[in-house]
Coordinates of C-alpha atoms in Angstrom, one line a residue:
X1 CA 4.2 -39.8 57.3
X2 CA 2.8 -36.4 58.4
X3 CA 0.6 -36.6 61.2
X4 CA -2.8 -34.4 61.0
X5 CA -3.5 -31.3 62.6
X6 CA -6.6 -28.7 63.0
X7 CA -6.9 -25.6 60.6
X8 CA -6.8 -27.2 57.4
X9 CA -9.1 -24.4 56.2
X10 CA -7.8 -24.5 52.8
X11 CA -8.3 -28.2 52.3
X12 CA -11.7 -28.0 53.7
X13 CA -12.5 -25.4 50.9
X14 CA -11.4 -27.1 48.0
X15 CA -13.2 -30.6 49.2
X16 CA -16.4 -28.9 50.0
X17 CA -16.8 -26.1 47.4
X18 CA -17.0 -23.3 50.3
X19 CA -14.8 -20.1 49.7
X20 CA -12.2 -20.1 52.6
X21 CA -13.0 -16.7 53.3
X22 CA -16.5 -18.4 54.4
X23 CA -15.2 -20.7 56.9
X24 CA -15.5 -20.7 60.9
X25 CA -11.9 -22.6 62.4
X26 CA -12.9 -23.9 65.1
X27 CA -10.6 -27.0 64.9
X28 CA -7.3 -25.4 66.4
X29 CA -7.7 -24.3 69.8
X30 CA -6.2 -21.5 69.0
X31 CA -7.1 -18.0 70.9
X32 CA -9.3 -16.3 67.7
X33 CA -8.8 -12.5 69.9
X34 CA -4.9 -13.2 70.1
X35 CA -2.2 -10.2 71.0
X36 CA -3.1 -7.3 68.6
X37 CA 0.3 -7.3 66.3
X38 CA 1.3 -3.6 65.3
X39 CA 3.4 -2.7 62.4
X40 CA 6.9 -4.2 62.4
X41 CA 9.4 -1.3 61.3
X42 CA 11.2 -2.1 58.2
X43 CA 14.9 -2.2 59.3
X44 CA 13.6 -5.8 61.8
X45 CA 13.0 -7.8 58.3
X46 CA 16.9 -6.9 57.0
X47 CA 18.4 -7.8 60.5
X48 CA 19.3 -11.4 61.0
X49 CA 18.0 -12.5 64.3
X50 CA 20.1 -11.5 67.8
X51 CA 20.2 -13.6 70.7
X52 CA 20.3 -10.6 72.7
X53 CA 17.5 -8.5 71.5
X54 CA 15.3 -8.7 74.6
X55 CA 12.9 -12.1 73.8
X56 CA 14.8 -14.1 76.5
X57 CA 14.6 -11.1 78.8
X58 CA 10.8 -11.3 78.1
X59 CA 10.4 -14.6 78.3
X60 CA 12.4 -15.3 81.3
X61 CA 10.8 -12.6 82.9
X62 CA 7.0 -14.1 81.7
X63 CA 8.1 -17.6 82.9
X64 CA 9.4 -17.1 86.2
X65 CA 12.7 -18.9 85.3
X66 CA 16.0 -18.3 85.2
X67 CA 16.7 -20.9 82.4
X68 CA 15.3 -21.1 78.8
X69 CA 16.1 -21.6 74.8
X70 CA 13.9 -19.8 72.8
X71 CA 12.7 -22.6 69.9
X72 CA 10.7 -22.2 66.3
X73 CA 7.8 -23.4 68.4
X74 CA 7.4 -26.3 70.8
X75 CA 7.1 -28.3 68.2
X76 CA 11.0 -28.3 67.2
X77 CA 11.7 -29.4 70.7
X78 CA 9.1 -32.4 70.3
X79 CA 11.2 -33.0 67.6
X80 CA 14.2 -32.4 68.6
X81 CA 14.2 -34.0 72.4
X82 CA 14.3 -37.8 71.4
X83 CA 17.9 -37.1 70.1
X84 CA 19.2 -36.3 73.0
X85 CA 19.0 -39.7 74.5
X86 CA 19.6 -43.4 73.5
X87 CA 16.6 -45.5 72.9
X88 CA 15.0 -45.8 76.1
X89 CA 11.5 -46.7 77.8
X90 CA 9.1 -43.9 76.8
X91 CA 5.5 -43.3 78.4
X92 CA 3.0 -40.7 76.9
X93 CA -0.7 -40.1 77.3
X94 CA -2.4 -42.6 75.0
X95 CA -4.8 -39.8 74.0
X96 CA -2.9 -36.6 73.4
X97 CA -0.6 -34.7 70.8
X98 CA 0.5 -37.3 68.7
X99 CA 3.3 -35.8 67.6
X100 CA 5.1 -36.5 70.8
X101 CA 4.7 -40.3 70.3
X102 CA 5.9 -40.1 66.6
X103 CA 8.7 -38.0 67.6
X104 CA 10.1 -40.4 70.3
X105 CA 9.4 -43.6 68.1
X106 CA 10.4 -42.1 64.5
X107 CA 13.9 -42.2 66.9
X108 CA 13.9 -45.5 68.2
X109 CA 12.5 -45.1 71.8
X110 CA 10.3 -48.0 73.2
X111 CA 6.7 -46.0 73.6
X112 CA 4.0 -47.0 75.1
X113 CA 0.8 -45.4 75.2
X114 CA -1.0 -45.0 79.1
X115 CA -4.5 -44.1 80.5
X116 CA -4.5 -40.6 82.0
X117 CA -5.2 -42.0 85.7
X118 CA -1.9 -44.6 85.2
X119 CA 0.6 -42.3 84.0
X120 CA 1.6 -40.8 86.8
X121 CA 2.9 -44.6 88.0
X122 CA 4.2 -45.3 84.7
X123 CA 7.2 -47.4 84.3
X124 CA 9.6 -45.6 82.1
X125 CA 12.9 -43.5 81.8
X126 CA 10.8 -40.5 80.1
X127 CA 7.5 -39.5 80.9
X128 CA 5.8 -37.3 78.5
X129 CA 2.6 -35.4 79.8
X130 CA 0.5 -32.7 78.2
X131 CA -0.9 -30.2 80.4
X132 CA -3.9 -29.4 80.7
X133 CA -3.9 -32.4 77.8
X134 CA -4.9 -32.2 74.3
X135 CA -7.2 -32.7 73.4
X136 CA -9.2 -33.9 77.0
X137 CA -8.4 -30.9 79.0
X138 CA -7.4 -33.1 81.9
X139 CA -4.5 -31.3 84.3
X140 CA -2.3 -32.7 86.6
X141 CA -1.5 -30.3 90.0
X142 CA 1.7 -29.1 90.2
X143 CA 2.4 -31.3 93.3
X144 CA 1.6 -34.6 91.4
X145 CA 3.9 -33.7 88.3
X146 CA 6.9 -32.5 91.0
X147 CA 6.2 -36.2 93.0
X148 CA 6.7 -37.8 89.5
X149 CA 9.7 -35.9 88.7
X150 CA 11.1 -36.6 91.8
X151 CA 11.0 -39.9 90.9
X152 CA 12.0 -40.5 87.5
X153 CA 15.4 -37.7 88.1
X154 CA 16.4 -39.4 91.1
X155 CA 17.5 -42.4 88.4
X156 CA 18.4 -40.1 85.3
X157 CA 15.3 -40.1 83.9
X158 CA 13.4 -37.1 82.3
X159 CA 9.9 -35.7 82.9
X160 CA 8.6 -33.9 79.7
X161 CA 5.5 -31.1 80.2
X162 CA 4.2 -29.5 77.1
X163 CA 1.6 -26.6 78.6
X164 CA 1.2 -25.3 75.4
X165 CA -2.1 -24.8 76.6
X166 CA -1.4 -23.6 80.3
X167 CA -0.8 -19.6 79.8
X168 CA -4.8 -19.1 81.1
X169 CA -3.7 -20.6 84.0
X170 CA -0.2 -19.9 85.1
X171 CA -1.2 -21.1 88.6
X172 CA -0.5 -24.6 87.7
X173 CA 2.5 -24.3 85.5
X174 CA 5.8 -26.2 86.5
X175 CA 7.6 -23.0 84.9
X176 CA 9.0 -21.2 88.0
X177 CA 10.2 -25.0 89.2
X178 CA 12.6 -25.1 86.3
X179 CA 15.8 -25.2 85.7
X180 CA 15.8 -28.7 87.5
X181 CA 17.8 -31.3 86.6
X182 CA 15.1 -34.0 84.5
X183 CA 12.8 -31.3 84.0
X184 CA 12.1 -30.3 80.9
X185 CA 8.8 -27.7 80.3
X186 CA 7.6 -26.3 76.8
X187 CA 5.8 -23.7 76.2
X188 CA 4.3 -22.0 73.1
X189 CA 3.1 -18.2 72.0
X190 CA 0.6 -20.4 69.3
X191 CA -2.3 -20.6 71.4
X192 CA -3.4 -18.0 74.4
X193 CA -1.2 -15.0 72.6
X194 CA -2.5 -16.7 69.2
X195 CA 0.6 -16.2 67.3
X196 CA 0.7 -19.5 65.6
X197 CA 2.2 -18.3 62.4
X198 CA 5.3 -16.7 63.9
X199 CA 6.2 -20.2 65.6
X200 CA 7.6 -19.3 68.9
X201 CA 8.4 -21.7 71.6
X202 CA 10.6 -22.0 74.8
X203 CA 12.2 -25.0 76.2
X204 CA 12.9 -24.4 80.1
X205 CA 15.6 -27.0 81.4
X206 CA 18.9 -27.5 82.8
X207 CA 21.6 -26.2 81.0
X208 CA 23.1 -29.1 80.0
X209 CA 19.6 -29.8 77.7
X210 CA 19.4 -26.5 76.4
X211 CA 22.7 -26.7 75.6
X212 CA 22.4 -29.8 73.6
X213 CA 19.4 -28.4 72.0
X214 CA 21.4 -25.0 70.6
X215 CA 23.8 -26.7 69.1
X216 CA 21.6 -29.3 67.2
X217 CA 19.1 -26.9 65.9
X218 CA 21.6 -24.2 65.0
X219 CA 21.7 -20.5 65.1
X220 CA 19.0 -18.2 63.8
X221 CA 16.1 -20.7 64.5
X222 CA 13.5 -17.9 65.1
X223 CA 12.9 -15.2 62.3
X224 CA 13.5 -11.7 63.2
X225 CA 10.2 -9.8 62.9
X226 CA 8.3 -13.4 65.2
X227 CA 11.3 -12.3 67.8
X228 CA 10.0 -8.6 67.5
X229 CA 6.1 -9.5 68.0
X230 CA 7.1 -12.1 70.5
X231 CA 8.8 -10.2 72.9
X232 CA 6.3 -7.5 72.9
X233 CA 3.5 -10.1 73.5
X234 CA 5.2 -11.1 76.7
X235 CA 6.0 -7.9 78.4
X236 CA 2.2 -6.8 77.4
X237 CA 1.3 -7.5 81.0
X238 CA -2.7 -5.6 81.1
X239 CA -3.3 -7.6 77.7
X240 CA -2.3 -11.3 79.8
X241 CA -4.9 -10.5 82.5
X242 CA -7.9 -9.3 80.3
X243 CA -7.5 -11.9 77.9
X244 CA -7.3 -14.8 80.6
X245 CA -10.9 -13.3 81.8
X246 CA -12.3 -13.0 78.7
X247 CA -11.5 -16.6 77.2
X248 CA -12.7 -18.0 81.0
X249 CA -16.0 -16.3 80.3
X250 CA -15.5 -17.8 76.5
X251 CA -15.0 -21.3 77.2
X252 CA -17.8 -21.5 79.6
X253 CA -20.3 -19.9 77.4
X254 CA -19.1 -22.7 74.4
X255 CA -19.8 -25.5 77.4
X256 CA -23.2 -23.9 77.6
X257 CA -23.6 -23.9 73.8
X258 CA -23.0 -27.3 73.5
X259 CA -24.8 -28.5 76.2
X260 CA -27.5 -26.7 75.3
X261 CA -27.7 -29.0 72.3
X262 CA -26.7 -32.4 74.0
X263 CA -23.4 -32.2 72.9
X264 CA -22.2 -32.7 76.7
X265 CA -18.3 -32.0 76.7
X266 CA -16.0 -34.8 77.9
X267 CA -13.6 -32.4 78.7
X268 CA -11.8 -28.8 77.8
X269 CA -10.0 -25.5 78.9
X270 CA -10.8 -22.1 78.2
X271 CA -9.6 -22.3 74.8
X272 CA -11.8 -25.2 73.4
X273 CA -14.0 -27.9 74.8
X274 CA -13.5 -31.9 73.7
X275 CA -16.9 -33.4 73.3
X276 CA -16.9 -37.7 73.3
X277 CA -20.0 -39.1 71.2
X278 CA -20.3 -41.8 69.1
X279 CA -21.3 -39.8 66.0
X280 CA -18.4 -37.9 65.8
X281 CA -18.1 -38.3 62.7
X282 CA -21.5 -37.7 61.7
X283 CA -21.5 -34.3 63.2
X284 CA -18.9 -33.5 62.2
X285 CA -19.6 -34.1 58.7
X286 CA -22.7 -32.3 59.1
X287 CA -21.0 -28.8 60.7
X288 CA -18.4 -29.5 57.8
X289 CA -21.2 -28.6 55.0
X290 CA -22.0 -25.7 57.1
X291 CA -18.6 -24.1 56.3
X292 CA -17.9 -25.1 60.1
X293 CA -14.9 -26.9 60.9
X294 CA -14.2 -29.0 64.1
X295 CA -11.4 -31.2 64.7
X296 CA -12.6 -34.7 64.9
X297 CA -10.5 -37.6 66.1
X298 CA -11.0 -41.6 65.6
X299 CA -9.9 -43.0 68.9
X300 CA -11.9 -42.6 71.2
X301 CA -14.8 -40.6 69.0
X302 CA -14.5 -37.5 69.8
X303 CA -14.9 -33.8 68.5
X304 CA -12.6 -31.1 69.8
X305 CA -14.6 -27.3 69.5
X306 CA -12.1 -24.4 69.7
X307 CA -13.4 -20.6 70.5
X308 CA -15.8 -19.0 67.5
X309 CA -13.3 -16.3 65.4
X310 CA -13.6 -12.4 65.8
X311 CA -14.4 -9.5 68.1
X312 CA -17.3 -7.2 68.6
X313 CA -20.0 -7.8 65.9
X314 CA -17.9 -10.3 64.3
X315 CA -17.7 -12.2 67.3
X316 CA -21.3 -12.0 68.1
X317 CA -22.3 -13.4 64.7
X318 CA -19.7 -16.7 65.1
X319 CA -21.2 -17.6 68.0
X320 CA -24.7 -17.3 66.2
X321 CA -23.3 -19.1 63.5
X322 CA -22.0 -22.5 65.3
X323 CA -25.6 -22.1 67.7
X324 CA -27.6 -22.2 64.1
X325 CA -25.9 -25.0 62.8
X326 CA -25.7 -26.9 66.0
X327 CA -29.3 -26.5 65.6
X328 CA -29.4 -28.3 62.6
X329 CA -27.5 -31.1 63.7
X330 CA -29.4 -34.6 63.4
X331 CA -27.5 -37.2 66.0

């Protein structure tokens, strides 16, 4: 059974009578000012893709490793990673991407589902960790996850980081620790560069891993033109460092916002903010009929609130938007 995600605009639409073209996203997390794409020549969409055509380069370069596999997003690596070893003890974040706990158990794995202050002690062969989480926003430091992975490779066992959400801050990335042998990091051009539709993803490991991975998912895994964009997206160095000051200044202001309404946020990162309330559901209903879509989640309560869409003008009229209809809300 499919799991459920944000940005199910379309869906939203059709259940609420609301033109799609009406709608403020804010249920994805993803960067709404992503890398400006430019026109893609015509000879890149009759080319089949080529390993050597400068993404790893960029990538490698971007990451500060030595060691990667360029993947149709992170999420064919959550996929594809639970295949790689026989059913074993799994521990995971008990509130996080979910799709990392279907992926290992759809497989066989023995899962179990931790606190975010006991999973650093957990007792397991693979220890899966989002970082900074999803959708709490809690990180880890670097010197915690490396203590853990210390541990769990010293008796064949794998750590597993998905900072899909970690480009804003590549201060605390394990990327430049990698390759190392246990340590497997994913990363993902869906959410700071906002190039979720091209699905590109990178899986830095050991060899051996990446090896495995290549010959399981097969050649060709990332279309040519999302190669093109992807790799210019990672050598746009000036873009990175404006873009990590503007969302900084963007995810405070939406902490503001929704304190300001006494929606106090649990948690969150620069890219959206994770507010824990009882009527989650309530408000969320409420925003919902206000063409305003959140991404609300059952256990705990919770809302997640990404960034409001646009630039300029347009970006100044989202963010009066979601402060009208937070107005409105009744809790």
């Amino acid at each position: 059974m499919a799991l459920e995600h944000g940005g199910r605009v379309r869906a939203a639409a059709q259940r609420y009578g609301i033109a799609e073209d009406c709608w403020l996203d804010l249920s994805t997390g993803i960067n709404p000012d992503g890398w400006p794409v430019p026109a893609i020549p015509g000879e890149i969409w009759q080319q089949l893709p080529q390993d050597d055509d400068g993404l790893a380069d960029a990538a490698r370069n971007y990451y500060g490793t030595a060691r990667l596999l360029p993947v149709a997003g992170s999420q064919a690596a959550i996929q594809a990673l639970p295949r790689l070893r026989t059913p074993c003890r799994v521990a995971l974040l008990a509130t996080s991407y979910a799709e990392h706990a279907h992926a290992w158990q759809q497989h066989g794995h023995q899962v179990r589902c931790v606190a975010e202050t006991e999973i650093l002690q957990a007792d397991a062969q693979v220890v899966v960790i989002v970082n900074p989480n999803n959708p709490t926003g809690k990180r880890y430091s670097v010197a915690e996850l490396l203590e853990l992975h210390e541990r769990l490779a010293a008796r064949g066992g794998w750590l597993v980081v998905d900072e899909a959400f970690m480009d804003a801050t590549p201060e605390h990335s394990l990327a430049p620790f990698c390759p190392r042998a246990g340590l497997i990091v994913l990363r993902s051009l869906g959410k700071f560069f906002g190039l979720a539709g091209a699905r590109v993803g990178f899986v830095l490991t050991q060899d051996s891993v990446l090896q495995s991975l290549a010959e399981m998912l097969g050649p060709w895994t990332i279309a040519a033109p999302a190669r093109y964009v992807a790799t210019l997206a990672l050598r746009d160095t000036d873009w990175q460092q404006a873009s990590r000051s503007t969302l900084q200044v963007a995810g405070l202001r939406l902490y503001e916002l929704l304190m300001r309404y006494g929606l106090q946020p649990t948690g969150g990162s620069s890219l959206f903010q994770w507010v824990c309330c009882d009527d989650a559901a309530s408000i969320h209903e409420q925003l919902v009929r206000q063409g305003i879509l959140t991404r609300l989640f059952d256990a705990p309560a919770s809302l997640r609130f990404g960034l409001p869409c646009g630039e300029g003008e347009r970006s100044e009229g989202a963010w009066a938007r979601l402060d009208a209809a937070l107005g409105k809300i009744k809790q």
